[in-house]
Amino acid sequence: RGMDIGTAKPTAVEQAGIPHHLLDIMDVTQTASVAELQSLARATIGACRQRGVVPLLAGGSALYVHAILDDFAFPGTDPVLRARLEAELAEVGPAVLHERLAALAPDAAAGILPGNGRRIVRALEVRELTGSVTSTLPSWEYALDDVVQVGLDVPREVLDERIEQRVDRMWADGLVAEVEGLVARGLREGRTASLALGYRQVLGFLDGELTEAEARQATVTGTRRFARKQLGWFRRDPRIDWVPAGPDAATTVAAVVRGIVQGS
């Protein structure tokens, strides 16, 4: 709630006439997790289908899309163990815990930045609970019926330009003021909200760690890096039908879906 500009959340006008789901369901102090979103999204998809409505899932993060659509189970959690690891994180910092993870599960540690304390703690928790940490994703096997995935193909140079334009628009629309308002609502205490692209960089600016120009450029660079990573994940999914983005994309997507439905 309140993270509107930096997430390009659809406006009330854009949402008019099209029910949107799972927006504004958490405060910035709450910790978001893919396991929780999986449960919420699947329940929402089921409710839509019961009403005879075809749900449209918009990506985003390939991990979240994969977790919602596919046979994707999550290891359990232990509140006592998690509390102990989080206390250690606060005491010694993420780098020390990352070294421990590297000794226990080097492959998993290689995929986690040494400064990402939340993911390091989760990996150590899973390692202690299950005896292993796997960095590989489950196979491409739908957990839901009648899924059609379509990807919009955007040339890299166009995507890079759009990302820079988007960040400029975020700043022009008042991202800094939005972050200042969210700080008063506990943004700094939010383990996931405070790390979001744009928000993390603006917090660095407000703390004097970056100039405003540096914060803006870091947001552009970070978003481009994120987009490339997500595109790499999506490209590995053989079930996605890719169509060129542009003014004719909607017609093309409709034709792809129609062809799949008629073929089945």
CSV table of C-alpha atoms in Angstrom, one decimal:
chain,number,residue,atom,x,y,z
A,1,ARG,CA,0.0,0.0,0.0
A,2,GLY,CA,1.3,3.4,-1.0
A,3,MET,CA,4.0,2.0,-3.3
A,4,ASP,CA,2.3,3.4,-6.4
A,5,ILE,CA,4.7,5.4,-8.5
A,6,GLY,CA,7.8,3.1,-8.1
A,7,THR,CA,5.8,0.0,-9.0
A,8,ALA,CA,3.8,1.6,-11.9
A,9,LYS,CA,0.7,0.4,-10.2
A,10,PRO,CA,-2.4,0.8,-12.5
A,11,THR,CA,-4.3,3.9,-11.7
A,12,ALA,CA,-7.9,4.0,-10.7
A,13,VAL,CA,-8.7,5.1,-14.2
A,14,GLU,CA,-6.7,2.3,-15.8
A,15,GLN,CA,-8.5,-0.2,-13.5
A,16,ALA,CA,-12.0,1.1,-14.3
A,17,GLY,CA,-14.2,-1.7,-15.7
A,18,ILE,CA,-11.5,-4.4,-15.2
A,19,PRO,CA,-11.4,-5.9,-11.7
A,20,HIS,CA,-7.8,-6.1,-10.5
A,21,HIS,CA,-6.7,-8.5,-7.7
A,22,LEU,CA,-4.0,-8.7,-5.1
A,23,LEU,CA,-3.2,-5.0,-5.2
A,24,ASP,CA,-2.8,-3.0,-1.9
A,25,ILE,CA,-3.1,-6.1,0.2
A,26,MET,CA,0.1,-5.5,2.4
A,27,ASP,CA,1.6,-2.7,4.4
A,28,VAL,CA,5.2,-1.7,3.7
A,29,THR,CA,6.3,-3.2,7.1
A,30,GLN,CA,5.0,-6.7,6.1
A,31,THR,CA,7.4,-9.2,4.4
A,32,ALA,CA,6.3,-10.4,1.0
A,33,SER,CA,7.0,-14.0,0.1
A,34,VAL,CA,6.6,-16.0,-3.1
A,35,ALA,CA,5.0,-18.9,-1.1
A,36,GLU,CA,2.3,-16.6,0.2
A,37,LEU,CA,1.6,-15.0,-3.2
A,38,GLN,CA,1.4,-18.5,-4.7
A,39,SER,CA,-1.4,-19.4,-2.3
A,40,LEU,CA,-3.3,-16.0,-2.7
A,41,ALA,CA,-3.0,-16.0,-6.5
A,42,ARG,CA,-4.2,-19.6,-6.9
A,43,ALA,CA,-7.2,-18.9,-4.7
A,44,THR,CA,-8.0,-15.8,-6.7
A,45,ILE,CA,-7.6,-17.7,-10.0
A,46,GLY,CA,-9.9,-20.4,-8.7
A,47,ALA,CA,-12.5,-17.8,-7.6
A,48,CYS,CA,-12.4,-16.1,-11.0
A,49,ARG,CA,-13.0,-19.4,-12.8
A,50,GLN,CA,-15.9,-20.3,-10.6
A,51,ARG,CA,-17.5,-17.1,-11.7
A,52,GLY,CA,-16.9,-18.0,-15.4
A,53,VAL,CA,-14.2,-15.4,-15.7
A,54,VAL,CA,-10.9,-16.0,-17.5
A,55,PRO,CA,-8.1,-14.7,-15.2
A,56,LEU,CA,-5.2,-12.8,-16.8
A,57,LEU,CA,-1.9,-13.1,-14.9
A,58,ALA,CA,0.6,-10.3,-15.7
A,59,GLY,CA,4.3,-10.9,-15.1
A,60,GLY,CA,6.7,-9.5,-13.6
A,61,SER,CA,9.0,-11.7,-11.9
A,62,ALA,CA,9.5,-15.1,-13.6
A,63,LEU,CA,9.9,-16.8,-10.3
A,64,TYR,CA,6.5,-15.6,-9.1
A,65,VAL,CA,4.8,-16.5,-12.4
A,66,HIS,CA,6.5,-20.0,-12.3
A,67,ALA,CA,5.5,-20.5,-8.7
A,68,ILE,CA,1.8,-19.6,-9.4
A,69,LEU,CA,1.4,-21.6,-12.5
A,70,ASP,CA,3.6,-24.7,-12.0
A,71,ASP,CA,4.0,-27.6,-9.7
A,72,PHE,CA,6.2,-25.7,-7.3
A,73,ALA,CA,6.4,-26.7,-3.6
A,74,PHE,CA,8.2,-24.7,-0.9
A,75,PRO,CA,10.1,-26.1,2.0
A,76,GLY,CA,8.5,-25.5,5.4
A,77,THR,CA,9.6,-23.0,7.9
A,78,ASP,CA,10.5,-23.1,11.6
A,79,PRO,CA,9.7,-19.9,13.5
A,80,VAL,CA,12.3,-20.7,16.3
A,81,LEU,CA,15.0,-21.4,13.8
A,82,ARG,CA,14.2,-18.4,11.7
A,83,ALA,CA,14.2,-16.2,14.8
A,84,ARG,CA,17.7,-17.5,15.8
A,85,LEU,CA,19.1,-16.9,12.3
A,86,GLU,CA,17.6,-13.4,12.1
A,87,ALA,CA,19.1,-12.6,15.4
A,88,GLU,CA,22.5,-13.8,14.1
A,89,LEU,CA,22.0,-11.7,11.0
A,90,ALA,CA,21.4,-8.6,13.1
A,91,GLU,CA,24.5,-9.4,15.3
A,92,VAL,CA,27.1,-10.3,12.7
A,93,GLY,CA,25.7,-9.1,9.4
A,94,PRO,CA,24.9,-10.9,6.1
A,95,ALA,CA,28.5,-11.4,4.9
A,96,VAL,CA,29.3,-13.7,7.8
A,97,LEU,CA,26.2,-15.8,7.2
A,98,HIS,CA,26.9,-15.8,3.5
A,99,GLU,CA,30.3,-17.4,4.2
A,100,ARG,CA,28.6,-20.0,6.4
A,101,LEU,CA,26.2,-20.8,3.6
A,102,ALA,CA,29.0,-21.0,1.0
A,103,ALA,CA,30.7,-23.6,3.2
A,104,LEU,CA,27.5,-25.6,3.5
A,105,ALA,CA,25.9,-25.2,0.1
A,106,PRO,CA,28.3,-23.4,-2.3
A,107,ASP,CA,26.0,-23.6,-5.3
A,108,ALA,CA,23.1,-22.0,-3.5
A,109,ALA,CA,25.5,-19.3,-2.0
A,110,ALA,CA,26.7,-18.5,-5.5
A,111,GLY,CA,23.2,-17.4,-6.5
A,112,ILE,CA,22.7,-15.1,-3.6
A,113,LEU,CA,24.3,-11.7,-3.2
A,114,PRO,CA,26.4,-11.5,0.1
A,115,GLY,CA,24.4,-8.5,1.2
A,116,ASN,CA,20.9,-10.1,0.8
A,117,GLY,CA,20.4,-11.1,4.4
A,118,ARG,CA,16.8,-12.2,3.9
A,119,ARG,CA,17.6,-14.7,1.2
A,120,ILE,CA,20.7,-15.9,3.1
A,121,VAL,CA,18.7,-16.6,6.2
A,122,ARG,CA,16.0,-18.4,4.3
A,123,ALA,CA,18.7,-20.6,2.6
A,124,LEU,CA,20.3,-21.4,5.9
A,125,GLU,CA,16.9,-22.3,7.3
A,126,VAL,CA,16.1,-24.6,4.5
A,127,ARG,CA,19.5,-26.2,4.7
A,128,GLU,CA,19.1,-26.9,8.4
A,129,LEU,CA,15.5,-28.2,8.0
A,130,THR,CA,16.0,-30.4,4.9
A,131,GLY,CA,19.8,-31.0,4.8
A,132,SER,CA,20.1,-29.4,1.3
A,133,VAL,CA,19.5,-26.2,-0.6
A,134,THR,CA,18.7,-26.5,-4.2
A,135,SER,CA,19.1,-23.6,-6.6
A,136,THR,CA,17.4,-25.4,-9.4
A,137,LEU,CA,13.7,-24.8,-10.3
A,138,PRO,CA,11.2,-27.5,-10.7
A,139,SER,CA,10.5,-28.7,-14.3
A,140,TRP,CA,7.9,-27.0,-16.5
A,141,GLU,CA,4.8,-28.8,-15.3
A,142,TYR,CA,1.6,-26.8,-14.8
A,143,ALA,CA,-0.3,-27.2,-11.6
A,144,LEU,CA,-3.3,-25.4,-13.1
A,145,ASP,CA,-5.4,-26.5,-16.0
A,146,ASP,CA,-5.8,-24.7,-19.3
A,147,VAL,CA,-2.9,-22.3,-19.1
A,148,VAL,CA,-1.7,-20.3,-22.1
A,149,GLN,CA,1.4,-18.2,-21.7
A,150,VAL,CA,2.3,-15.4,-24.1
A,151,GLY,CA,5.4,-13.2,-24.1
A,152,LEU,CA,5.7,-9.8,-25.6
A,153,ASP,CA,9.0,-9.5,-27.5
A,154,VAL,CA,10.7,-6.1,-27.2
A,155,PRO,CA,14.1,-5.4,-28.8
A,156,ARG,CA,16.7,-4.8,-26.1
A,157,GLU,CA,17.6,-1.3,-27.3
A,158,VAL,CA,13.9,-0.3,-27.1
A,159,LEU,CA,13.5,-1.9,-23.7
A,160,ASP,CA,16.5,0.0,-22.4
A,161,GLU,CA,15.1,3.2,-23.7
A,162,ARG,CA,11.7,2.6,-22.2
A,163,ILE,CA,13.3,1.7,-18.8
A,164,GLU,CA,15.1,5.1,-18.7
A,165,GLN,CA,11.9,6.9,-19.8
A,166,ARG,CA,10.0,5.1,-17.1
A,167,VAL,CA,12.5,6.1,-14.4
A,168,ASP,CA,12.4,9.7,-15.6
A,169,ARG,CA,8.6,9.6,-15.3
A,170,MET,CA,8.8,8.1,-11.8
A,171,TRP,CA,10.9,11.0,-10.7
A,172,ALA,CA,8.7,13.5,-12.4
A,173,ASP,CA,5.6,12.0,-10.8
A,174,GLY,CA,7.1,12.4,-7.3
A,175,LEU,CA,8.8,9.1,-6.4
A,176,VAL,CA,11.1,10.9,-3.8
A,177,ALA,CA,8.1,12.4,-2.1
A,178,GLU,CA,6.3,9.0,-2.2
A,179,VAL,CA,9.3,7.4,-0.5
A,180,GLU,CA,9.5,10.2,2.1
A,181,GLY,CA,5.8,9.5,3.0
A,182,LEU,CA,6.4,5.8,3.2
A,183,VAL,CA,9.4,6.2,5.5
A,184,ALA,CA,6.9,7.7,8.1
A,185,ARG,CA,4.8,4.5,7.6
A,186,GLY,CA,7.7,2.2,8.4
A,187,LEU,CA,9.3,1.6,5.0
A,188,ARG,CA,12.8,1.3,6.4
A,189,GLU,CA,11.6,-1.6,8.7
A,190,GLY,CA,10.1,-3.5,5.7
A,191,ARG,CA,12.4,-6.4,4.8
A,192,THR,CA,11.1,-6.6,1.3
A,193,ALA,CA,9.5,-3.2,0.5
A,194,SER,CA,12.7,-1.3,1.4
A,195,LEU,CA,14.7,-3.3,-1.1
A,196,ALA,CA,12.4,-2.7,-4.1
A,197,LEU,CA,14.0,-1.1,-7.2
A,198,GLY,CA,13.7,2.6,-7.0
A,199,TYR,CA,12.8,2.7,-3.3
A,200,ARG,CA,16.1,1.3,-2.2
A,201,GLN,CA,18.0,3.9,-4.3
A,202,VAL,CA,15.8,6.8,-3.1
A,203,LEU,CA,16.4,5.7,0.5
A,204,GLY,CA,20.1,5.9,-0.3
A,205,PHE,CA,19.6,9.4,-1.5
A,206,LEU,CA,17.6,10.5,1.5
A,207,ASP,CA,20.4,9.0,3.7
A,208,GLY,CA,23.1,11.0,2.0
A,209,GLU,CA,24.7,7.9,0.5
A,210,LEU,CA,23.9,8.9,-3.1
A,211,THR,CA,23.2,12.1,-4.9
A,212,GLU,CA,19.8,12.3,-6.4
A,213,ALA,CA,21.3,11.9,-9.9
A,214,GLU,CA,23.2,8.8,-8.7
A,215,ALA,CA,20.0,7.4,-7.2
A,216,ARG,CA,18.2,7.9,-10.5
A,217,GLN,CA,20.9,6.3,-12.6
A,218,ALA,CA,21.3,3.4,-10.1
A,219,THR,CA,17.6,2.8,-10.6
A,220,VAL,CA,17.9,2.7,-14.3
A,221,THR,CA,20.9,0.4,-14.2
A,222,GLY,CA,19.3,-1.9,-11.6
A,223,THR,CA,16.1,-2.1,-13.6
A,224,ARG,CA,17.9,-3.0,-16.8
A,225,ARG,CA,19.9,-5.7,-15.0
A,226,PHE,CA,16.6,-7.0,-13.5
A,227,ALA,CA,14.9,-7.0,-16.9
A,228,ARG,CA,17.7,-9.0,-18.5
A,229,LYS,CA,17.6,-11.6,-15.7
A,230,GLN,CA,13.8,-12.0,-15.9
A,231,LEU,CA,13.9,-12.2,-19.7
A,232,GLY,CA,16.6,-15.0,-19.4
A,233,TRP,CA,14.3,-17.0,-17.1
A,234,PHE,CA,11.3,-16.5,-19.4
A,235,ARG,CA,13.3,-17.5,-22.5
A,236,ARG,CA,14.0,-20.8,-20.9
A,237,ASP,CA,10.3,-21.7,-20.6
A,238,PRO,CA,9.5,-23.6,-23.9
A,239,ARG,CA,5.7,-23.2,-23.3
A,240,ILE,CA,5.7,-19.4,-23.9
A,241,ASP,CA,4.5,-18.2,-27.3
A,242,TRP,CA,6.4,-15.0,-28.2
A,243,VAL,CA,4.8,-12.2,-30.2
A,244,PRO,CA,6.2,-8.9,-31.2
A,245,ALA,CA,5.2,-6.1,-28.9
A,246,GLY,CA,3.5,-3.1,-30.6
A,247,PRO,CA,0.1,-1.8,-31.7
A,248,ASP,CA,-0.9,-5.2,-33.3
A,249,ALA,CA,0.1,-7.3,-30.2
A,250,ALA,CA,-3.4,-7.6,-28.8
A,251,THR,CA,-4.7,-9.0,-32.1
A,252,THR,CA,-1.8,-11.4,-32.4
A,253,VAL,CA,-2.2,-12.6,-28.8
A,254,ALA,CA,-5.9,-13.2,-29.4
A,255,ALA,CA,-5.0,-15.2,-32.5
A,256,VAL,CA,-2.5,-17.3,-30.6
A,257,VAL,CA,-4.9,-18.1,-27.8
A,258,ARG,CA,-7.7,-18.9,-30.3
A,259,GLY,CA,-5.4,-21.2,-32.2
A,260,ILE,CA,-4.4,-23.1,-29.0
A,261,VAL,CA,-7.9,-23.4,-27.7
A,262,GLN,CA,-9.3,-24.6,-31.1
A,263,GLY,CA,-6.3,-27.0,-31.5
A,264,SER,CA,-7.0,-28.6,-28.1
